[in-house]
mmCIF file of C-alpha atoms in Angstrom:
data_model
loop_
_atom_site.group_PDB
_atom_site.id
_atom_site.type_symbol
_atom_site.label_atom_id
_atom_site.label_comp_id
_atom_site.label_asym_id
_atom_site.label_seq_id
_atom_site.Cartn_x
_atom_site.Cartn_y
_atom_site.Cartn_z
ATOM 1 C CA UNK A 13 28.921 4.737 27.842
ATOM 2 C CA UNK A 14 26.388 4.289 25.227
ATOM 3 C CA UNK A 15 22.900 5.889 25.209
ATOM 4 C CA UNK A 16 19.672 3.782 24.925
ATOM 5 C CA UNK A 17 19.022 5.004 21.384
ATOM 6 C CA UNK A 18 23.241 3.543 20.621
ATOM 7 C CA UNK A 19 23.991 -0.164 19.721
ATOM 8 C CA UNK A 20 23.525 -3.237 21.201
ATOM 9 C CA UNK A 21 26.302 -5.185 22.395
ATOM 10 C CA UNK A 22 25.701 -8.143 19.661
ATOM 11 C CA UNK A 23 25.398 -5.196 16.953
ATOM 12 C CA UNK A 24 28.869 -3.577 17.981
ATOM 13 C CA UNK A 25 30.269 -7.050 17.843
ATOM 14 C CA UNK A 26 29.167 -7.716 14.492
ATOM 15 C CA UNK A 27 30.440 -4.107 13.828
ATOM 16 C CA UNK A 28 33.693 -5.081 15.703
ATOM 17 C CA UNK A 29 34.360 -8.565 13.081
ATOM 18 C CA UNK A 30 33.958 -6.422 10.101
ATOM 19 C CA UNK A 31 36.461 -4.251 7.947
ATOM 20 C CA UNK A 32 36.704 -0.453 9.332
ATOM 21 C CA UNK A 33 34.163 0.427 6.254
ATOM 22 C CA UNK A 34 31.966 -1.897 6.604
ATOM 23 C CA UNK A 35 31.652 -1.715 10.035
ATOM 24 C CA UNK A 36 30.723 2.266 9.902
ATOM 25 C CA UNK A 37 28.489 1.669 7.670
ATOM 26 C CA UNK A 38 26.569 -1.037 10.302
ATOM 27 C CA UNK A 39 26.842 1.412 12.754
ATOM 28 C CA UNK A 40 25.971 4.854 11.376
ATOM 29 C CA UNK A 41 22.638 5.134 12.343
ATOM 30 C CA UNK A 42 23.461 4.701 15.747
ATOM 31 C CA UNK A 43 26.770 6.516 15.707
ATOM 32 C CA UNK A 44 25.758 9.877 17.061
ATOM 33 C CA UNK A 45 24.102 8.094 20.461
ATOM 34 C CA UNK A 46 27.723 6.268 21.476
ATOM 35 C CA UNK A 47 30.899 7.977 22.290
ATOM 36 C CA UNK A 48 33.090 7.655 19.211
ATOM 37 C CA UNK A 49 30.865 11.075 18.249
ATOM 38 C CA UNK A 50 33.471 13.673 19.232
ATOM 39 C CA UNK A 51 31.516 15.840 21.617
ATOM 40 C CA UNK A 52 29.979 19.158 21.090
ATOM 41 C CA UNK A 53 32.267 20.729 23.951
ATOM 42 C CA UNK A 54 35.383 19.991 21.797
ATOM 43 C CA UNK A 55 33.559 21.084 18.416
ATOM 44 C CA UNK A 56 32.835 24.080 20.022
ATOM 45 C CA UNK A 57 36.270 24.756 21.055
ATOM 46 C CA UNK A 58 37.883 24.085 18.045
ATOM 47 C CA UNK A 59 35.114 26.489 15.783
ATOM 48 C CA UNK A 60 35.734 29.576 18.493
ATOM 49 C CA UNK A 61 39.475 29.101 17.943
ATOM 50 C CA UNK A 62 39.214 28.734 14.094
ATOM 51 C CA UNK A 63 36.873 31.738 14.190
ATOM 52 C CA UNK A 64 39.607 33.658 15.958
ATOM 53 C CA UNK A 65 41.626 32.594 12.980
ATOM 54 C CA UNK A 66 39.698 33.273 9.671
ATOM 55 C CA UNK A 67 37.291 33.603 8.045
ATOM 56 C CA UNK A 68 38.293 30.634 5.348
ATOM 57 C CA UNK A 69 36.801 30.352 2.075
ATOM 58 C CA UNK A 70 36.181 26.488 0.909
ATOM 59 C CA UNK A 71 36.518 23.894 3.931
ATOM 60 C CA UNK A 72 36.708 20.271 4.072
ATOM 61 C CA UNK A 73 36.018 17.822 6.780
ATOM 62 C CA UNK A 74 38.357 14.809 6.259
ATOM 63 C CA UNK A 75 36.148 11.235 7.597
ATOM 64 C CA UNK A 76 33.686 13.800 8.215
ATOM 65 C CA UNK A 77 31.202 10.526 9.809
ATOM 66 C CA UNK A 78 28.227 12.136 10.228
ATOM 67 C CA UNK A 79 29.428 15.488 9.704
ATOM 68 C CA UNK A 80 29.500 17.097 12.932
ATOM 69 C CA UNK A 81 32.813 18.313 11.610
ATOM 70 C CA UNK A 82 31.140 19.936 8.817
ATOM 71 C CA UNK A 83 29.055 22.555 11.147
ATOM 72 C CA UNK A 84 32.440 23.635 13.064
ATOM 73 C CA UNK A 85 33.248 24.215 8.931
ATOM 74 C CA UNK A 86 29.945 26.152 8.178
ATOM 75 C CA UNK A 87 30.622 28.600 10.997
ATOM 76 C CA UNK A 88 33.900 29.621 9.624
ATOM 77 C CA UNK A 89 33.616 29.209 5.829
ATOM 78 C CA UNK A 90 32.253 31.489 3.404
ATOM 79 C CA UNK A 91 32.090 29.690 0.211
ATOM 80 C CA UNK A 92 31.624 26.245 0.011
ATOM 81 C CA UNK A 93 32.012 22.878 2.517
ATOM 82 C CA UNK A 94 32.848 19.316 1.252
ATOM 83 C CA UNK A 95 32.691 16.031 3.910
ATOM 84 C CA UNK A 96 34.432 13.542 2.381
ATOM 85 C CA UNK A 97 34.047 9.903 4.212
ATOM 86 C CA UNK A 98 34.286 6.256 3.094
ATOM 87 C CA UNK A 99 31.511 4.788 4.582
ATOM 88 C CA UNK A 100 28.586 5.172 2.235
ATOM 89 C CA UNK A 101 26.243 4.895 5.823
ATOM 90 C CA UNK A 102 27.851 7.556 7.368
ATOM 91 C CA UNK A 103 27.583 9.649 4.638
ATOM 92 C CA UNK A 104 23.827 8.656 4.229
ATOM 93 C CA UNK A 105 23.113 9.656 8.000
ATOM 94 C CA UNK A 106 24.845 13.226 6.999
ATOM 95 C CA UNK A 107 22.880 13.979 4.133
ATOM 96 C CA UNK A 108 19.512 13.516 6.470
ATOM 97 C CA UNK A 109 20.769 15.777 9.135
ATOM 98 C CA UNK A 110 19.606 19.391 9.961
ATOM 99 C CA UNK A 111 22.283 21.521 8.953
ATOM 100 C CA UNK A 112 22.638 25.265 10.323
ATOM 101 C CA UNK A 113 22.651 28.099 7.919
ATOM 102 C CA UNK A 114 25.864 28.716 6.352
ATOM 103 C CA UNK A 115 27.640 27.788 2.684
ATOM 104 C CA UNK A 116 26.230 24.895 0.541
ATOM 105 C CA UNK A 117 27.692 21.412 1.848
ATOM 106 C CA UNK A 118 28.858 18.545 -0.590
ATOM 107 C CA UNK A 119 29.209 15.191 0.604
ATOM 108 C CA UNK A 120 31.809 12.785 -1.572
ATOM 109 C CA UNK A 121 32.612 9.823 -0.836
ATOM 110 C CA UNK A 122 36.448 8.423 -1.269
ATOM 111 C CA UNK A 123 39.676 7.004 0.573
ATOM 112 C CA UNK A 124 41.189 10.012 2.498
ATOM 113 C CA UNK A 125 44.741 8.743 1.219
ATOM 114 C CA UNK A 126 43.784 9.247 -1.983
ATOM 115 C CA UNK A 127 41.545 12.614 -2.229
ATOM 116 C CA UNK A 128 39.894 13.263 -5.340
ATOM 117 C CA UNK A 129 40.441 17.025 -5.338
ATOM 118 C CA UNK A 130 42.290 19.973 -6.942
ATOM 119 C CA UNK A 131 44.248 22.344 -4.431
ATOM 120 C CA UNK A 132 40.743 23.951 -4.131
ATOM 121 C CA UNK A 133 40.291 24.587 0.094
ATOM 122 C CA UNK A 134 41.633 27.066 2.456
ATOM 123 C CA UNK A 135 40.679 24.428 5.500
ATOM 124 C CA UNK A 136 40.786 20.793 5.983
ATOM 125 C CA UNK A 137 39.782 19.692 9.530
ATOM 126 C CA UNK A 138 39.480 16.244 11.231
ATOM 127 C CA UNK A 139 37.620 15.056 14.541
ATOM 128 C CA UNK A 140 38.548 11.849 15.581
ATOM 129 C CA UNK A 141 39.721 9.618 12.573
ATOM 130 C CA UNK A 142 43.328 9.499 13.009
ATOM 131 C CA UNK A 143 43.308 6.308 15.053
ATOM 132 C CA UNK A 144 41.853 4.457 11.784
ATOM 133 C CA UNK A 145 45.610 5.197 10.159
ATOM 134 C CA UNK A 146 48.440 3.140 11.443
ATOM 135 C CA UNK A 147 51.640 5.183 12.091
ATOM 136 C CA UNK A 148 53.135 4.314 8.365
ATOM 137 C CA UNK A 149 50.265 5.186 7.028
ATOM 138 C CA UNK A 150 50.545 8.867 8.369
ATOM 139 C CA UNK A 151 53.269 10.470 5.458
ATOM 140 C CA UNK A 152 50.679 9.374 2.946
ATOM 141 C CA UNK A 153 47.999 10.845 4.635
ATOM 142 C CA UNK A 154 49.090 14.105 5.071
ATOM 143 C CA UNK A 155 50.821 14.456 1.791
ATOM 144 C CA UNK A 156 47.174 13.813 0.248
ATOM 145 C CA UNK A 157 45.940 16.833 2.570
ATOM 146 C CA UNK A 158 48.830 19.216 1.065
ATOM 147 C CA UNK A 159 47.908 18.328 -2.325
ATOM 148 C CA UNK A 160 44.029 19.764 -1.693
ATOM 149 C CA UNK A 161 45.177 22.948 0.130
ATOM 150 C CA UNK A 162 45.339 26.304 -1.688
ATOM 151 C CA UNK A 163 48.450 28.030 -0.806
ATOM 152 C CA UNK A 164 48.599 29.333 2.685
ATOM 153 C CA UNK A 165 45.554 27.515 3.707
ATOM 154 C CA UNK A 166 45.767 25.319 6.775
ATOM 155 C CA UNK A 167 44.849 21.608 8.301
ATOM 156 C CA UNK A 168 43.795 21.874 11.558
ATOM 157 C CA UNK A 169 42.384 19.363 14.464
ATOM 158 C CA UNK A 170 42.138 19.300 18.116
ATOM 159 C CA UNK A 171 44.655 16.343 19.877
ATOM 160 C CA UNK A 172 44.016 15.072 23.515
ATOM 161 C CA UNK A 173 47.067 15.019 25.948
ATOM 162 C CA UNK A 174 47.796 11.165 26.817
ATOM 163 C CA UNK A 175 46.522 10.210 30.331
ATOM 164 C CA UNK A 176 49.453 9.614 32.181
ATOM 165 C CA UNK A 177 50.463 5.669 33.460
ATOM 166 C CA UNK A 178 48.825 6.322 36.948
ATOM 167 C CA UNK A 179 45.553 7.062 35.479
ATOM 168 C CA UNK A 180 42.858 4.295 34.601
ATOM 169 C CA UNK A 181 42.258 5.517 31.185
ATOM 170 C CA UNK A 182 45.962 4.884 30.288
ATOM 171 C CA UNK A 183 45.176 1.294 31.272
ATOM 172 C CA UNK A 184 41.946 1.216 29.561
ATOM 173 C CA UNK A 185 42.958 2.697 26.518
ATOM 174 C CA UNK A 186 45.960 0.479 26.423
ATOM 175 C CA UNK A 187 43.994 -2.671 26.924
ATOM 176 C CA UNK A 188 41.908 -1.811 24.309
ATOM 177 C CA UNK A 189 44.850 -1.415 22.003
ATOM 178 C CA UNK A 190 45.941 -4.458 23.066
ATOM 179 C CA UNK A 191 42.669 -6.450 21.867
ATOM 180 C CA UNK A 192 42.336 -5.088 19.147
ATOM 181 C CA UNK A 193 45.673 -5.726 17.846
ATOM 182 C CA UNK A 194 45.087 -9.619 18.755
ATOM 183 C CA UNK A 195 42.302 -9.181 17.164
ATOM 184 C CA UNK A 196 44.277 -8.021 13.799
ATOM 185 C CA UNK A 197 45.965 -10.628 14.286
ATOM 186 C CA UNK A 198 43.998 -13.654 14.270
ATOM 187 C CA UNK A 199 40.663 -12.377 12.114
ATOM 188 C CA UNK A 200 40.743 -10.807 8.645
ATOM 189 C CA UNK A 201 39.462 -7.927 7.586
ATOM 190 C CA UNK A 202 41.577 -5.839 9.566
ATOM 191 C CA UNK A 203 39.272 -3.317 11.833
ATOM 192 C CA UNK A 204 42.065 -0.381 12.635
ATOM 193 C CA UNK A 205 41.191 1.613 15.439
ATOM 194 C CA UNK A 206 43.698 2.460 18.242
ATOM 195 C CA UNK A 207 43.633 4.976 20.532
ATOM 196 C CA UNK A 208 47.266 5.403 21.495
ATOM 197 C CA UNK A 209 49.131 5.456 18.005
ATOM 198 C CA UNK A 210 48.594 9.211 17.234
ATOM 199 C CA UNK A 211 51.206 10.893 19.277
ATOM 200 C CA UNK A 212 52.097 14.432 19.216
ATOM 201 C CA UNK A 213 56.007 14.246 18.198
ATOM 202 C CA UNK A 214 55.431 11.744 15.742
ATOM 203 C CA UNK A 215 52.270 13.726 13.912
ATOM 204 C CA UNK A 216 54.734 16.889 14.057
ATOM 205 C CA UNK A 217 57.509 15.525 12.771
ATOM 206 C CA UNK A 218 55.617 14.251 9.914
ATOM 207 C CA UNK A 219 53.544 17.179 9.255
ATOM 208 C CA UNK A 220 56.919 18.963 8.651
ATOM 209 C CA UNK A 221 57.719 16.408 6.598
ATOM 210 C CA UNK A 222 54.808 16.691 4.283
ATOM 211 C CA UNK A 223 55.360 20.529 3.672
ATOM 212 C CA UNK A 224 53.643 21.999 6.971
ATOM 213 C CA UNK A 225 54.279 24.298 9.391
ATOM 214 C CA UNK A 226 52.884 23.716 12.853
ATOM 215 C CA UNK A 227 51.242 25.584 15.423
ATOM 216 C CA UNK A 228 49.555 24.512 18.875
ATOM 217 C CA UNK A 229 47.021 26.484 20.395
ATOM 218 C CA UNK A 230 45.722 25.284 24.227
ATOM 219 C CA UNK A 231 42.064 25.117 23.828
ATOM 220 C CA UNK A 232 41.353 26.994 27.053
ATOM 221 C CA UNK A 233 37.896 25.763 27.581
ATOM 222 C CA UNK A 234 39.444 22.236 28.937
ATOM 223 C CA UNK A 235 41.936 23.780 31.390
ATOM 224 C CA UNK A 236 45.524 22.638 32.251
ATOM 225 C CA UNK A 237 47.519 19.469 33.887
ATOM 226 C CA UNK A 238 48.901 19.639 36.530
ATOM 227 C CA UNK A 239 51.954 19.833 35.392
ATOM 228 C CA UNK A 240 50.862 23.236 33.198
ATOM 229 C CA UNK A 241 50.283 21.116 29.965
ATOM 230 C CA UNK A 242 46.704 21.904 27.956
ATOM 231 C CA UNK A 243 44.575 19.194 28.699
ATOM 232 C CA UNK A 244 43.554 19.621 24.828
ATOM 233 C CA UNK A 245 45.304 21.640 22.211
ATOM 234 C CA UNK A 246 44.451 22.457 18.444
ATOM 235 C CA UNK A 247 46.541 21.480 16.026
ATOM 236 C CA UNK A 248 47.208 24.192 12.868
ATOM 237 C CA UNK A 249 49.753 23.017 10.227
ATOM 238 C CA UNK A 250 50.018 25.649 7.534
ATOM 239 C CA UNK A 251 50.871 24.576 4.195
ATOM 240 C CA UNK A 252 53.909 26.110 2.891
ATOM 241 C CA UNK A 253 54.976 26.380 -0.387
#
């Protein structure tokens, strides 16, 4: 699972007894060598659908990490991009990275439940942070993404189909749940990370909620289930007025 260049096993248990911040921040010069990195395949997907879509102005990568996010933005923005994170290391890692050519990138660092920006961008996008919110949490959330959308503009992010009971991934991913909520349990700070409490009806539902309207688009380039499902499908909500 993990390159050579990723952590150790002591490191990501020491990463593992910390809070969710500082944990990332332990781990984020290492992140990009383990497989919490959303990979380039699904980047890629997502930035040809979005570029189907726009072009955007202003973009924003919500717990943009190390800001692999923020290159899917510089292909289709045309002003300005902003990663906003709140790990301080993660942040640090994205400053030092080669970026491509494309609009100036800002890197701030707050809470994603409570944004510290005006109704300035066209685009937010996410990769991969959702499972850091529990399911209460997700109204708030959201809301705070409305509130830094110009009218019109949109909050999009790609959203795996579940692996169904049969499979072993639905068992690993469940175990893992499992642990880690034992884990929440019995050791403070909280470290909230699960991989199964980000579920399609429920996100829709709220994103309705919050003043959205929502689109899915199959992201071809990972094929169908068999029973005709996308294996992995973008996510638009458009913010209405």
């Amino acid at each position: 699972m993990f390159s050579p260049e990723g952590p150790s096993l002591r490191e990501l248990a020491v990463q593992a007894l910390s809070s969710v911040e500082r944990g990332y921040d332990l781990l984020a010069p290492k992140f990009d060598h383990t497989p919490f990195r959303t990979p380039d395949s699904v980047l890629d997907a997502v930035a040809s659908a979005l570029e189907r879509m726009g072009p955007f102005g202003a973009g924003l990568d919500l717990c943009c990490g190390t800001g692999a996010g923020v290159d899917v933005l510089a292909r289709v923005c045309r002003d300005r991009v902003t990663g906003v994170d709140f790990s301080a290391g993660m942040l640090a890692v994205a400053r030092e990275r080669t970026r491509p050519a494309g609009p100036a990138v800002d890197w701030v660092r707050a809470d994603a439940r409570a944004l510290p920006f005006a109704p300035a961008y066209d685009l937010v996008v996410s990769f991969g942070a959702f499972g850091h919110f529990l399911p209460r949490e997700l109204p708030g959330l959201f809301a705070q993404v409305h509130s830094v959308l110009r009218p019109a503009g949109r909050f999009a992010f790609p959203l795996v189909a579940p692996p169904r009971p049969t499979s072993p991934v639905y068992w690993m991913l469940a175990g893992f749940d499992a642990v880690m909520r034992v884990r929440n349990a019995v050791w403070r700070p909280q470290f909230v990370m699960y991989y199964r409490a980000f579920r399609l009806g429920d996100v829709r539902r709220e994103l309705v909620r919050a003043g959205f309207r929502v689109d899915l688009h199959a992201l071809p380039e990972f094929g169908r289930r068999a029973d005709g499902s996308p294996r992995v499908r973008l996510v638009v909500a458009g913010k209405t007025a």
